[in-house]
XYZ file of N, CA and C in Angstrom:
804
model
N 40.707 -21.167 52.354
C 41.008 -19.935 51.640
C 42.155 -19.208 52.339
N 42.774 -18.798 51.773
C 44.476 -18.041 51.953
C 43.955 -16.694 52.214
N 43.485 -15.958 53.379
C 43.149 -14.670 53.321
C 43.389 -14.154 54.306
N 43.889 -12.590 54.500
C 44.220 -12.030 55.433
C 43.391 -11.064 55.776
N 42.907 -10.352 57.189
C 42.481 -9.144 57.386
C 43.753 -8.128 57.925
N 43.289 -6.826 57.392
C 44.510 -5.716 57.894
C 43.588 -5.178 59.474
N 44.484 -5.538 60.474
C 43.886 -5.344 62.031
C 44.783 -4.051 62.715
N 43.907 -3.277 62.246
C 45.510 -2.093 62.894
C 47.032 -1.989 62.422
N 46.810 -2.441 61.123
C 48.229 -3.132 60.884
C 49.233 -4.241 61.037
N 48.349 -4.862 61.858
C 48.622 -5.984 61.964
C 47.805 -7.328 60.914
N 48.502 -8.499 60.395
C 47.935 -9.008 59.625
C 47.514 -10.622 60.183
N 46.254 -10.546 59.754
C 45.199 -11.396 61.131
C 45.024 -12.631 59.360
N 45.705 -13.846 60.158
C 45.607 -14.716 58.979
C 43.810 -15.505 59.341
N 43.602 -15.504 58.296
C 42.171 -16.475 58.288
C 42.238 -17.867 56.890
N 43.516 -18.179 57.263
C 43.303 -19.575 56.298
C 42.915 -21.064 56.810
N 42.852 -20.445 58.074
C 42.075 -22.012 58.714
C 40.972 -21.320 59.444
N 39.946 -21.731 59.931
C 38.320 -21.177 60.705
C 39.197 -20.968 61.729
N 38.061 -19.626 62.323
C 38.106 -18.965 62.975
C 37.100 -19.105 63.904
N 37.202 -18.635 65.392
C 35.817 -19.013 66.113
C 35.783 -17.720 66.807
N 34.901 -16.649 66.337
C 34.379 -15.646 67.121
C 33.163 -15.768 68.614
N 33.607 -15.044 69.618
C 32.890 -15.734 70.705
C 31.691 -14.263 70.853
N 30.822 -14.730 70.892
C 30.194 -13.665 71.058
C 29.538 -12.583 72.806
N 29.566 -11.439 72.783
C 29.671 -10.725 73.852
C 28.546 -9.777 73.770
N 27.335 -10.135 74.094
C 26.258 -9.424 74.479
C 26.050 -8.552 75.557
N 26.435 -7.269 75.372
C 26.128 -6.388 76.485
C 24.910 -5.715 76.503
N 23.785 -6.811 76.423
C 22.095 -6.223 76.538
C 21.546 -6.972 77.386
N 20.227 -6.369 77.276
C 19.182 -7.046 78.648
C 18.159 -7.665 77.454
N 18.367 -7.859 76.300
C 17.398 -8.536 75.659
C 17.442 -9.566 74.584
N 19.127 -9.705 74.474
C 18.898 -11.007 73.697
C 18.477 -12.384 74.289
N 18.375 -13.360 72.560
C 17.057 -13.822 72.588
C 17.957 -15.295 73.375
N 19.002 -15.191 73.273
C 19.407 -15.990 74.548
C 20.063 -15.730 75.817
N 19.106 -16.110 76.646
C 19.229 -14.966 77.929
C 20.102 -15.295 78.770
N 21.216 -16.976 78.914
C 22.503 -16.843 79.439
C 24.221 -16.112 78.776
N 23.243 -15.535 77.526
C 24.470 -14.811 76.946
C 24.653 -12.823 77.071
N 23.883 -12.537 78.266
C 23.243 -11.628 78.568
C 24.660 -11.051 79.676
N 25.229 -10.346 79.387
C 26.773 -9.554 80.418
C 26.007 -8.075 80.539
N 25.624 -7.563 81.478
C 25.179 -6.512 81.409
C 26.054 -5.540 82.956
N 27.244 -5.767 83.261
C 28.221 -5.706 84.220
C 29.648 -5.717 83.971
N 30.230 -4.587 84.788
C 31.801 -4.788 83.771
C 32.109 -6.351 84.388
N 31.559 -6.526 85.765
C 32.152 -7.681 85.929
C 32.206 -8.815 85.019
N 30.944 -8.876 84.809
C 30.296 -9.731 83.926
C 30.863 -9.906 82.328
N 31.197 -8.757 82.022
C 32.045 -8.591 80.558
C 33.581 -9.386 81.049
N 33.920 -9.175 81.888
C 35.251 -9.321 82.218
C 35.612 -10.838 81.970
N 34.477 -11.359 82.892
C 34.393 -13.133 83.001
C 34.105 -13.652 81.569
N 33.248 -12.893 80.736
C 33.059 -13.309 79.741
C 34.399 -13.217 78.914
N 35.039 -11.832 78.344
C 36.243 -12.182 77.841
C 37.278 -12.894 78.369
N 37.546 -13.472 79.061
C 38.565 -14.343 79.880
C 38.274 -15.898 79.472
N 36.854 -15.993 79.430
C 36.233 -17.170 79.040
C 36.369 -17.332 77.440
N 35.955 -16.644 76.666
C 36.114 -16.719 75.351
C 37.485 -17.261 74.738
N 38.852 -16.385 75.439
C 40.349 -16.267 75.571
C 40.611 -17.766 76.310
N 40.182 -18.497 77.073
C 40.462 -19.843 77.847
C 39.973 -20.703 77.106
N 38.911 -20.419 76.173
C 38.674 -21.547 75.331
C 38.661 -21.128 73.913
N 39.418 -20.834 73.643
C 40.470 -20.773 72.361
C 39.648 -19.939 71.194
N 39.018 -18.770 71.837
C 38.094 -18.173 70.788
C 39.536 -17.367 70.224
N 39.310 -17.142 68.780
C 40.344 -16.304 68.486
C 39.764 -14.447 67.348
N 38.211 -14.321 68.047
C 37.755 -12.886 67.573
C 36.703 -12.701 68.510
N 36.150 -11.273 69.246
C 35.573 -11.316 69.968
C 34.650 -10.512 69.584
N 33.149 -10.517 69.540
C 31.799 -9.972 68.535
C 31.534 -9.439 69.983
N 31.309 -7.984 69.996
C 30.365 -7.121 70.926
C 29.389 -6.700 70.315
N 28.158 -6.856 70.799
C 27.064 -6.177 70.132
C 25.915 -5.882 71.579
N 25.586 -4.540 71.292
C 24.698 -3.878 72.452
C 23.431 -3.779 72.026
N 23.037 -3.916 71.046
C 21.283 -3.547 70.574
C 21.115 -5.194 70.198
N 20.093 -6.057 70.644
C 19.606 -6.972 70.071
C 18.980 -6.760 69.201
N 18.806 -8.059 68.222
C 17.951 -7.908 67.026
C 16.976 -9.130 67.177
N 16.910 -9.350 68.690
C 15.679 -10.177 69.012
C 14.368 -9.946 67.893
N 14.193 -10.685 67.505
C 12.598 -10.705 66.461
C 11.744 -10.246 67.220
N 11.548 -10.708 68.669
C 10.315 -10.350 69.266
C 10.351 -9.498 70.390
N 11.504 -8.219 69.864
C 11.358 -6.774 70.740
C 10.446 -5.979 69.886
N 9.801 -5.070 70.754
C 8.638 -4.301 70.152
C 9.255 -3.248 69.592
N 10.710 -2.477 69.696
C 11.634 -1.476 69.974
C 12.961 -1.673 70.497
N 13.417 -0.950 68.855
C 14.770 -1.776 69.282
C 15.779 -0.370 70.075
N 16.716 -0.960 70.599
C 17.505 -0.296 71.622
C 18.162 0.625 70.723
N 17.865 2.177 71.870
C 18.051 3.456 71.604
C 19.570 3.776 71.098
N 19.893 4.501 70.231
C 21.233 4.827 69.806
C 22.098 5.089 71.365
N 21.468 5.758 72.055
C 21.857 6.318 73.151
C 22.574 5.198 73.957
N 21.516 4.098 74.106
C 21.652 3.310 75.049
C 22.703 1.952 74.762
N 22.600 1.861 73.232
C 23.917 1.044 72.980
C 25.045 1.499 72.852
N 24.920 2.916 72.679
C 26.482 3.597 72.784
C 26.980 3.341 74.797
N 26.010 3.662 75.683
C 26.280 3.177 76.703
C 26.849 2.015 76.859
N 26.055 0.944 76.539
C 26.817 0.002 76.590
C 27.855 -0.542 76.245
N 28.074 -0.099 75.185
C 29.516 -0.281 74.217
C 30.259 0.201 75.160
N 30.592 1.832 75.581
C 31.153 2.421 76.040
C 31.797 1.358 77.270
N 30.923 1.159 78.167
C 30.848 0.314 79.472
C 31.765 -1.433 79.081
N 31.638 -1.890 77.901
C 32.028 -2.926 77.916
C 33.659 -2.792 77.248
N 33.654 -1.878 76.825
C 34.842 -1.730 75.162
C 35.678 -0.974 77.061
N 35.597 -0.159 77.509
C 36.432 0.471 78.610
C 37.026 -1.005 79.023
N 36.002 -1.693 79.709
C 36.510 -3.322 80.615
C 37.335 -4.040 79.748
N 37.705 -4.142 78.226
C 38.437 -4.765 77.403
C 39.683 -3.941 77.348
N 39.697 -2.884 77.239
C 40.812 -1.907 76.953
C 41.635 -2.294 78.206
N 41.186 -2.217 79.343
C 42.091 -2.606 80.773
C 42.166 -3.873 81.002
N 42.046 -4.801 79.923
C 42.039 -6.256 80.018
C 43.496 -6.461 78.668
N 43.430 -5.353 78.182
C 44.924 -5.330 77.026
C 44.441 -6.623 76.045
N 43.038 -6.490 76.099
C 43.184 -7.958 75.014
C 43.674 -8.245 73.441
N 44.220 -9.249 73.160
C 45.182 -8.791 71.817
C 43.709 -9.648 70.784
N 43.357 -10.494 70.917
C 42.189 -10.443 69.970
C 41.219 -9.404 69.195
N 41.673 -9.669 68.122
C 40.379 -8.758 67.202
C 38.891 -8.682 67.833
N 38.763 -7.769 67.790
C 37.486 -7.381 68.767
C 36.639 -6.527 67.275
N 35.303 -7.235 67.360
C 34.085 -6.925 66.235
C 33.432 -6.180 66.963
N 32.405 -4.955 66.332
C 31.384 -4.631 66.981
C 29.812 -4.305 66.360
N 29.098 -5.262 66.747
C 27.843 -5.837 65.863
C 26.687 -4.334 66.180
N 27.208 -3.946 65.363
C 26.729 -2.121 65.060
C 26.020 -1.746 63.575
N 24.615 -1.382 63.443
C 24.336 -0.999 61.776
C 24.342 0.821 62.407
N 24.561 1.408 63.234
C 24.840 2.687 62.884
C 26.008 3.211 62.988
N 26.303 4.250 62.030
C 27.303 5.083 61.635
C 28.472 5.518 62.975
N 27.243 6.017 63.514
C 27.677 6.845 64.650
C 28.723 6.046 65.490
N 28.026 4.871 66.052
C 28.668 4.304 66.710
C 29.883 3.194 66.592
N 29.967 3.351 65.107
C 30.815 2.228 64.498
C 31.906 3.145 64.560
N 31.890 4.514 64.348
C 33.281 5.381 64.451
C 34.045 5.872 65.778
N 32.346 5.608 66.646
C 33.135 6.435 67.986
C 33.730 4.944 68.648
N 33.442 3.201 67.939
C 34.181 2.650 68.847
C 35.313 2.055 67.972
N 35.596 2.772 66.983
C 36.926 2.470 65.993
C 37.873 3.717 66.351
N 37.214 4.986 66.656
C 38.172 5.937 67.070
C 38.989 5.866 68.274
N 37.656 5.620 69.139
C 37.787 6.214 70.562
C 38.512 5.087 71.494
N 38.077 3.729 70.961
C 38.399 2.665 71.604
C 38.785 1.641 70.342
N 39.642 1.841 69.349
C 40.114 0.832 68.380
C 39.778 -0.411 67.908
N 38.115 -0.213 67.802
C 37.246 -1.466 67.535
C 38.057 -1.843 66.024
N 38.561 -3.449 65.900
C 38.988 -3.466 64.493
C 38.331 -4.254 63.692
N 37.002 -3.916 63.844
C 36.186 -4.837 62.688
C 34.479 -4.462 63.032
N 33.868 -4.121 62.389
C 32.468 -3.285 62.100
C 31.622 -4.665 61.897
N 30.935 -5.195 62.370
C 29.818 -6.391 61.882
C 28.335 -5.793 61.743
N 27.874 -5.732 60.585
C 26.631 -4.670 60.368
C 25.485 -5.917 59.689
N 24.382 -6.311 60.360
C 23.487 -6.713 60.052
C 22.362 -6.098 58.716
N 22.859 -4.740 58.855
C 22.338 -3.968 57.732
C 22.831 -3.961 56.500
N 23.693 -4.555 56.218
C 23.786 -4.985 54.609
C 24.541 -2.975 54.287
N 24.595 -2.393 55.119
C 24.946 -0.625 54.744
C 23.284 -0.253 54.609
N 22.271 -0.381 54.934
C 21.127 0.256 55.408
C 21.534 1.918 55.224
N 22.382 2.489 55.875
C 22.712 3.823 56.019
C 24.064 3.532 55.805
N 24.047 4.418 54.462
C 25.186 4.054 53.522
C 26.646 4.118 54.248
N 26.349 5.448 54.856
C 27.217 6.256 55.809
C 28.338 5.309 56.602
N 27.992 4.067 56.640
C 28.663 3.259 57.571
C 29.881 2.430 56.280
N 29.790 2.538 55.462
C 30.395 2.334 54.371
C 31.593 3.207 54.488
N 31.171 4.605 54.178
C 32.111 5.634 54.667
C 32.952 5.683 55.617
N 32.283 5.397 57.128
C 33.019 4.998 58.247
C 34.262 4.018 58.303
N 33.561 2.697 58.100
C 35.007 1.276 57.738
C 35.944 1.890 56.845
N 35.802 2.473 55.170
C 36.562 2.939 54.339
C 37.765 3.855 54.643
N 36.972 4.568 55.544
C 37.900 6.103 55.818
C 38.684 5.757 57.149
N 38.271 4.521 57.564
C 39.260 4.168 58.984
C 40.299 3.050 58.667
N 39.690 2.422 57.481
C 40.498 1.341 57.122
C 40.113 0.108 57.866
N 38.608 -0.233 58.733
C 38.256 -0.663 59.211
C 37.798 -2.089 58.550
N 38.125 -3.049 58.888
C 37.319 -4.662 58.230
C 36.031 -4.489 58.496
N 35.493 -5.295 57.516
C 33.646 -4.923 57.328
C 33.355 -6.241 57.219
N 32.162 -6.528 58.216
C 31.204 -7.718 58.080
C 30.021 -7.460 57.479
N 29.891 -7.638 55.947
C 28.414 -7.505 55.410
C 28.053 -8.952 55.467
N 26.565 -8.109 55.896
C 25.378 -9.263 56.052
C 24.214 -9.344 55.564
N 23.481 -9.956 54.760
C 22.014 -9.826 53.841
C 21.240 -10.766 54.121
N 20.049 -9.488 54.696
C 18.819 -10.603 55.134
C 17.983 -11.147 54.031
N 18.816 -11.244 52.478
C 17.635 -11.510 51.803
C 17.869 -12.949 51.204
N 16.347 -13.362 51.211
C 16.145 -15.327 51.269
C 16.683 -15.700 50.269
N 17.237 -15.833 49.417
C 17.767 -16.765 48.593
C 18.898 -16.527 47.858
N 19.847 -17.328 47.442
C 21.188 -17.442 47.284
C 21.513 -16.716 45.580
N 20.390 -16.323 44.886
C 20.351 -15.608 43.848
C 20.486 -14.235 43.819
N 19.483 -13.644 45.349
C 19.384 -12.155 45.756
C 20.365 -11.942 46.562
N 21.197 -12.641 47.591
C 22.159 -12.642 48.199
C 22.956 -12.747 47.708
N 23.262 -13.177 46.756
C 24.706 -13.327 45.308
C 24.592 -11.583 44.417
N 23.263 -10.908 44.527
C 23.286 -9.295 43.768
C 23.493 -8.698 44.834
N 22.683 -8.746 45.679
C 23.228 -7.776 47.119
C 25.022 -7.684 46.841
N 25.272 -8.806 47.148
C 26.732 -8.968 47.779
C 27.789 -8.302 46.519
N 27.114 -8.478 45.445
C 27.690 -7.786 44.291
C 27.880 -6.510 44.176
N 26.477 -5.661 44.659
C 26.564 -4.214 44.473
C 26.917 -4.110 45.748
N 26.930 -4.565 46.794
C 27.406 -3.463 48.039
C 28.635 -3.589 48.094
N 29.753 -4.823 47.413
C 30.702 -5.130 47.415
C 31.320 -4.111 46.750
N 30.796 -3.720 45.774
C 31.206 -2.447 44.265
C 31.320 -1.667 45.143
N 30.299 -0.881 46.113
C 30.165 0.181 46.699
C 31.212 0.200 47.782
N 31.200 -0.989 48.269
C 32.671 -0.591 49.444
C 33.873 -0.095 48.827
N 34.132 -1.086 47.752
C 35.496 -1.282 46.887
C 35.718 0.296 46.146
N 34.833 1.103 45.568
C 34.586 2.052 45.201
C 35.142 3.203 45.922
N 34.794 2.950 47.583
C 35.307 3.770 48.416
C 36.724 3.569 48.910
N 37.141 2.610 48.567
C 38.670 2.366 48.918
C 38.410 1.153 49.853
N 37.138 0.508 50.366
C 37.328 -0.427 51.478
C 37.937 -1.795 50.594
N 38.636 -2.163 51.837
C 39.861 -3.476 51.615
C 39.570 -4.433 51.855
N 39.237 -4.826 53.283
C 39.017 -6.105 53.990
C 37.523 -5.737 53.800
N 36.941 -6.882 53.773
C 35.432 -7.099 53.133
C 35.272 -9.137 53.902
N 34.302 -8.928 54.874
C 34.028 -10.338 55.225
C 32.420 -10.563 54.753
N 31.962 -11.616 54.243
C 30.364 -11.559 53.687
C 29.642 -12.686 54.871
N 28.602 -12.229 55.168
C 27.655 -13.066 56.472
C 26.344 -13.370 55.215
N 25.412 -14.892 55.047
C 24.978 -14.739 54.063
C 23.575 -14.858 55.204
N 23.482 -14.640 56.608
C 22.617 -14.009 57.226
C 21.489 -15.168 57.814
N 21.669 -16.157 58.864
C 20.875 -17.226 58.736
C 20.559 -16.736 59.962
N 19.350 -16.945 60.509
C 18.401 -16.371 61.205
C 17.933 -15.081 60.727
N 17.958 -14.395 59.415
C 16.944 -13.085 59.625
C 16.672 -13.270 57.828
N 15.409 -13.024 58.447
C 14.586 -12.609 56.871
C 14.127 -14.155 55.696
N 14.326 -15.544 56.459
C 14.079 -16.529 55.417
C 13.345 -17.519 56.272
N 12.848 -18.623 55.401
C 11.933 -19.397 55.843
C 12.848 -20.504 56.588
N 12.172 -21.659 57.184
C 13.591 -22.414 57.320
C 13.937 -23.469 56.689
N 12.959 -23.614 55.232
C 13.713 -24.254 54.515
C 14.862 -23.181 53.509
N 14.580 -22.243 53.275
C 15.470 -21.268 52.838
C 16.774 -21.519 53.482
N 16.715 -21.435 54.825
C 18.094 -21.283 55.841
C 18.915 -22.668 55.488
N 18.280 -23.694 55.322
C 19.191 -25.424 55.057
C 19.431 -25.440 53.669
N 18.278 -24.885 52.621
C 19.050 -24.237 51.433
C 19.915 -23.547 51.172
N 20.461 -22.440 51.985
C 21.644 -21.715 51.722
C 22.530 -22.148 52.582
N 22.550 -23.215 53.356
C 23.316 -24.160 54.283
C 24.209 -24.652 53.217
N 23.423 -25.510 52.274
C 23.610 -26.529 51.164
C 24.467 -25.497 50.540
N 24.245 -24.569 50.259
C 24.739 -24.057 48.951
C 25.899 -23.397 49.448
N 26.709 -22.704 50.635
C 27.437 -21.802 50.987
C 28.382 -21.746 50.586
N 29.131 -22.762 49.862
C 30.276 -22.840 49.115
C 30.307 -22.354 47.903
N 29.080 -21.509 47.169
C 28.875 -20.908 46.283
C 29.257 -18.836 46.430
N 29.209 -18.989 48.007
C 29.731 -17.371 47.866
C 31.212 -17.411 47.994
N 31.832 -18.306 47.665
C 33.506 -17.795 47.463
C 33.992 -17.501 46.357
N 32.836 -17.635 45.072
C 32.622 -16.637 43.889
C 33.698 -15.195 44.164
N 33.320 -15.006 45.654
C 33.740 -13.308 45.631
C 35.164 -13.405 45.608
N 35.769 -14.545 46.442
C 36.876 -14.742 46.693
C 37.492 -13.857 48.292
N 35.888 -13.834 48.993
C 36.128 -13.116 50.280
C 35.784 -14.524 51.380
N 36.092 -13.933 52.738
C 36.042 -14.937 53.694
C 34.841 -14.772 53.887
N 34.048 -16.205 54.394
C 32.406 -15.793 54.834
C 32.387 -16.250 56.175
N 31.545 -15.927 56.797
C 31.035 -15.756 58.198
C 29.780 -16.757 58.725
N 29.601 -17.481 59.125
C 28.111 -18.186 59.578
C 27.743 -17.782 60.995
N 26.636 -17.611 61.379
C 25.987 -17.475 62.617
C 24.835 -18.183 63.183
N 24.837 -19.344 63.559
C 23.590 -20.415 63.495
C 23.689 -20.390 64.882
N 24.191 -19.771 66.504
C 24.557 -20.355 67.584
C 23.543 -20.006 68.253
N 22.623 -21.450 68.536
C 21.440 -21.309 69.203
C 20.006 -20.516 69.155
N 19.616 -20.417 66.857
C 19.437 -19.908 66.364
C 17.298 -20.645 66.174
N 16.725 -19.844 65.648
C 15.543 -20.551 65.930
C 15.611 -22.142 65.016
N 16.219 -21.659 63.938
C 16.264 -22.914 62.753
C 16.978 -23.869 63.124
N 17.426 -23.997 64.070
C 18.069 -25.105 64.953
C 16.372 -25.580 65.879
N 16.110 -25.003 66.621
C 14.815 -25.731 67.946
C 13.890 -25.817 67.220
N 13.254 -24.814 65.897
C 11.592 -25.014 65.356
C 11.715 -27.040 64.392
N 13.223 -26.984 64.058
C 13.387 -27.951 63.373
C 13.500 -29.270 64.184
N 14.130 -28.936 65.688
C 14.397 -30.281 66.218
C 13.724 -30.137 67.552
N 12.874 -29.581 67.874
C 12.509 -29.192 69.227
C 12.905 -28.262 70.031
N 12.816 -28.094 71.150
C 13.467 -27.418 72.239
C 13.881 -25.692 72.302
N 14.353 -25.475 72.695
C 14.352 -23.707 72.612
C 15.834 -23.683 72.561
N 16.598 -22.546 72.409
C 17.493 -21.755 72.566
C 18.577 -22.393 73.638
N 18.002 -22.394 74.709
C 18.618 -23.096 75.730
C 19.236 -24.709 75.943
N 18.343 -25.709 74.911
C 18.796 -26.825 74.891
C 19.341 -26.862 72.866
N 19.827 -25.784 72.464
C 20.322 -26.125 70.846
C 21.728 -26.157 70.625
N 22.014 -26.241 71.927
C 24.289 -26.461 71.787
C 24.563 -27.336 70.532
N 23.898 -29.016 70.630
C 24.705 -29.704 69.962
C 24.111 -29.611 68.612
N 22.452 -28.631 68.091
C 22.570 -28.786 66.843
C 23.356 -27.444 66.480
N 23.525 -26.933 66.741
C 24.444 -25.501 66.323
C 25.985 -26.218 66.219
N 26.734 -27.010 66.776
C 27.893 -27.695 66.828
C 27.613 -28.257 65.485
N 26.515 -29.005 65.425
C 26.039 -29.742 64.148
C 26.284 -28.669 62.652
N 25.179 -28.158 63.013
C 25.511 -27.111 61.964
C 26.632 -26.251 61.349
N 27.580 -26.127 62.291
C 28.631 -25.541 62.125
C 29.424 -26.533 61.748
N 29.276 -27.693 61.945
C 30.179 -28.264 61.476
C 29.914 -28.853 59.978
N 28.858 -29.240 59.724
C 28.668 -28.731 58.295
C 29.061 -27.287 57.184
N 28.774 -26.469 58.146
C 29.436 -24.834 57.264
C 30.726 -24.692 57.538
N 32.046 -25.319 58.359
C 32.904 -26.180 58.038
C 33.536 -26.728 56.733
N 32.351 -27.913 56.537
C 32.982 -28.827 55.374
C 32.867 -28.012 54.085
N 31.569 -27.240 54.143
C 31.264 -25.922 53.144
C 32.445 -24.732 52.814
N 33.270 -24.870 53.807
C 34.633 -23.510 53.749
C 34.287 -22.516 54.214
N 33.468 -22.426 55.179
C 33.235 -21.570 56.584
C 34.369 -20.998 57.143
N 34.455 -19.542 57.116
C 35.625 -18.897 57.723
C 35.919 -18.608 58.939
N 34.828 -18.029 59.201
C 34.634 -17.692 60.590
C 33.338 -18.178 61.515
N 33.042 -18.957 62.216
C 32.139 -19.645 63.171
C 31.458 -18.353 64.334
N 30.174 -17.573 64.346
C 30.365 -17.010 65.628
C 29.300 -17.709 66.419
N 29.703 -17.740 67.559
C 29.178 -18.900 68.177
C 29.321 -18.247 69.877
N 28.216 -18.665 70.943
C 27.984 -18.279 72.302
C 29.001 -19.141 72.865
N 28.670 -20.681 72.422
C 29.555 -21.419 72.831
C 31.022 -21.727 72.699
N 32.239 -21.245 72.946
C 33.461 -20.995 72.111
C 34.011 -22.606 72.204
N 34.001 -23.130 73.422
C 34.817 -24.566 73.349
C 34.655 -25.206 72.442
N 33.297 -25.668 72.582
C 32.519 -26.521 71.268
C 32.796 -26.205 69.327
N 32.763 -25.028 69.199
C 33.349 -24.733 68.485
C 34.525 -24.996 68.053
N 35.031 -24.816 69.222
C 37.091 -24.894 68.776
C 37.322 -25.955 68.795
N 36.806 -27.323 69.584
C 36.980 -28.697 69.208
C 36.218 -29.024 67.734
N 35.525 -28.220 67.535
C 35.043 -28.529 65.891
C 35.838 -28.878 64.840
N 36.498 -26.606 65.192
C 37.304 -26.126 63.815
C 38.486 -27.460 63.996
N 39.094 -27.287 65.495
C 40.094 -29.007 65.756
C 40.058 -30.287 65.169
N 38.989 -30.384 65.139
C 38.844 -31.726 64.426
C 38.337 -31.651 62.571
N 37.873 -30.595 62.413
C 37.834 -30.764 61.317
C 39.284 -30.091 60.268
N 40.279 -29.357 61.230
C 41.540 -29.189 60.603
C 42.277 -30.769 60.286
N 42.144 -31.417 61.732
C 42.712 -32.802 61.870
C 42.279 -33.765 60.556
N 40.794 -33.602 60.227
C 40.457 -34.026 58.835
C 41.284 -33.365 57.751
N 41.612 -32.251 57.394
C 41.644 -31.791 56.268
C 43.365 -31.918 55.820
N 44.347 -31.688 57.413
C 45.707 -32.203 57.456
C 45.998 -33.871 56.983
N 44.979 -34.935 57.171
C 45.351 -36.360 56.966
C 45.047 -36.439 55.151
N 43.928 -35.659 54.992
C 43.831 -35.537 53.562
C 44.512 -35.140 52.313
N 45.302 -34.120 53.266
C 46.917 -33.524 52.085
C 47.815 -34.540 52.358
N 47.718 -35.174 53.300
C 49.106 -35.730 53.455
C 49.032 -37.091 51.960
């Protein structure tokens, strides 16, 4: 797909996959070597992402671990943000930097304060307000819908799409949400099908990296699911997968690599 995001004015091409590296500044996600809770620690991590050819960088401070009792305080992910988004700013990094945020609040103070250029909201706009926020900043939006099947995720994506567009929002990326809210045959069903949301004619997003529907299906936990998440992604790939976000960035980028290398011998 031929599509651009507006990044500060700058125009961020997405016609070949993309590999977002992801940057956990919590003490509770559900994979616990992806855990930076140190500027040092942020530091090594973006350097790492940037050395192995990630080309968008996902911060997110509140986990959405399934099995927290309580999820992290507005307070306390604005801390963290704060703490990690400072260590990037003095790192001058030129990558699009996401920030995996469903509240309002904090989606503006790190688009204002610190020029976050892209909002990733697990909430589908839960609190509409965040709609408002991306619109009125001109901010790229990652909608995401936890709901199971590719019929209700095809109306979601319809009306919240109206509702952005309504407000003036531009750049619009759709996540069709694999790990939250479906069974796991649901999740390999909308695997199968993902080439059905370019209906919208927007870029879509997958997130499978080291996800439960990877280990309940093949064994093992979190910690040993590198190569089915490689797997998987490389299927949502052949599907027209836009953007990959993924813990692991190398693996990834030899993916999107080889599966460009496929798709270049095929035009020729």
């Amino acid at each position: 797909m031929d599509y651009t995001i507006n990044v500060k004015g700058r125009l961020f091409d997405m016609s070949k996959p993309q590999v977002m590296g992801i940057l956990n500044v919590t003490a509770e996600s559900f994979y616990s070597a992806s855990r930076m809770q140190s500027e040092e620690a942020v530091h090594q991590r973006v350097e790492q992402i940037i050395s192995e050819g990630g080309t968008m960088i996902d911060v997110g401070a509140c986990s959405t671990n399934p099995y927290l009792k309580q999820l992290t305080s507005e307070e306390e992910e604005t801390s963290r943000l704060e703490m990690a988004l400072a260590v990037i700013k003095d790192m001058n990094v030129q990558l699009p930097i996401s920030i995996d945020t469903f509240r309002p609040k904090v989606a503006r103070l790190c688009i204002e304060k610190y020029r976050a250029d892209i909002i990733n909201d697990i909430s589908a706009g839960e609190d509409a307000d965040i709609f408002r926020v991306v619109a009125e900043t001109g901010t790229p939006y990652i909608l995401m819908s936890q709901k199971p099947t590719l019929e209700e995720i095809i109306m979601e994506f319809a009306s919240k799409v109206q509702q952005l567009r309504d407000l003036g929002q531009k750049d619009i990326i759709l996540d069709p949400g694999f790990g939250f809210g479906k069974t796991m045959e649901q999740h390999f069903r909308l695997l199968s099908q993902l080439d059905k949301f370019f209906v919208f004619g927007l870029p879509v997003l997958v997130g499978f990296s080291r996800k439960r529907m990877i280990y309940q299906t093949i064994g093992g936990n979190a910690d040993s699911s590198l190569n089915g998440t490689t797997v998987l992604d490389t299927i949502a790939l052949t599907k027209g997968a836009n953007i990959l976000r993924v813990h692991d960035v190398k693996e990834a980028v030899e993916s999107v690599e080889l599966y460009n290398a496929m798709v270049s011998a095929k035009e020729e």
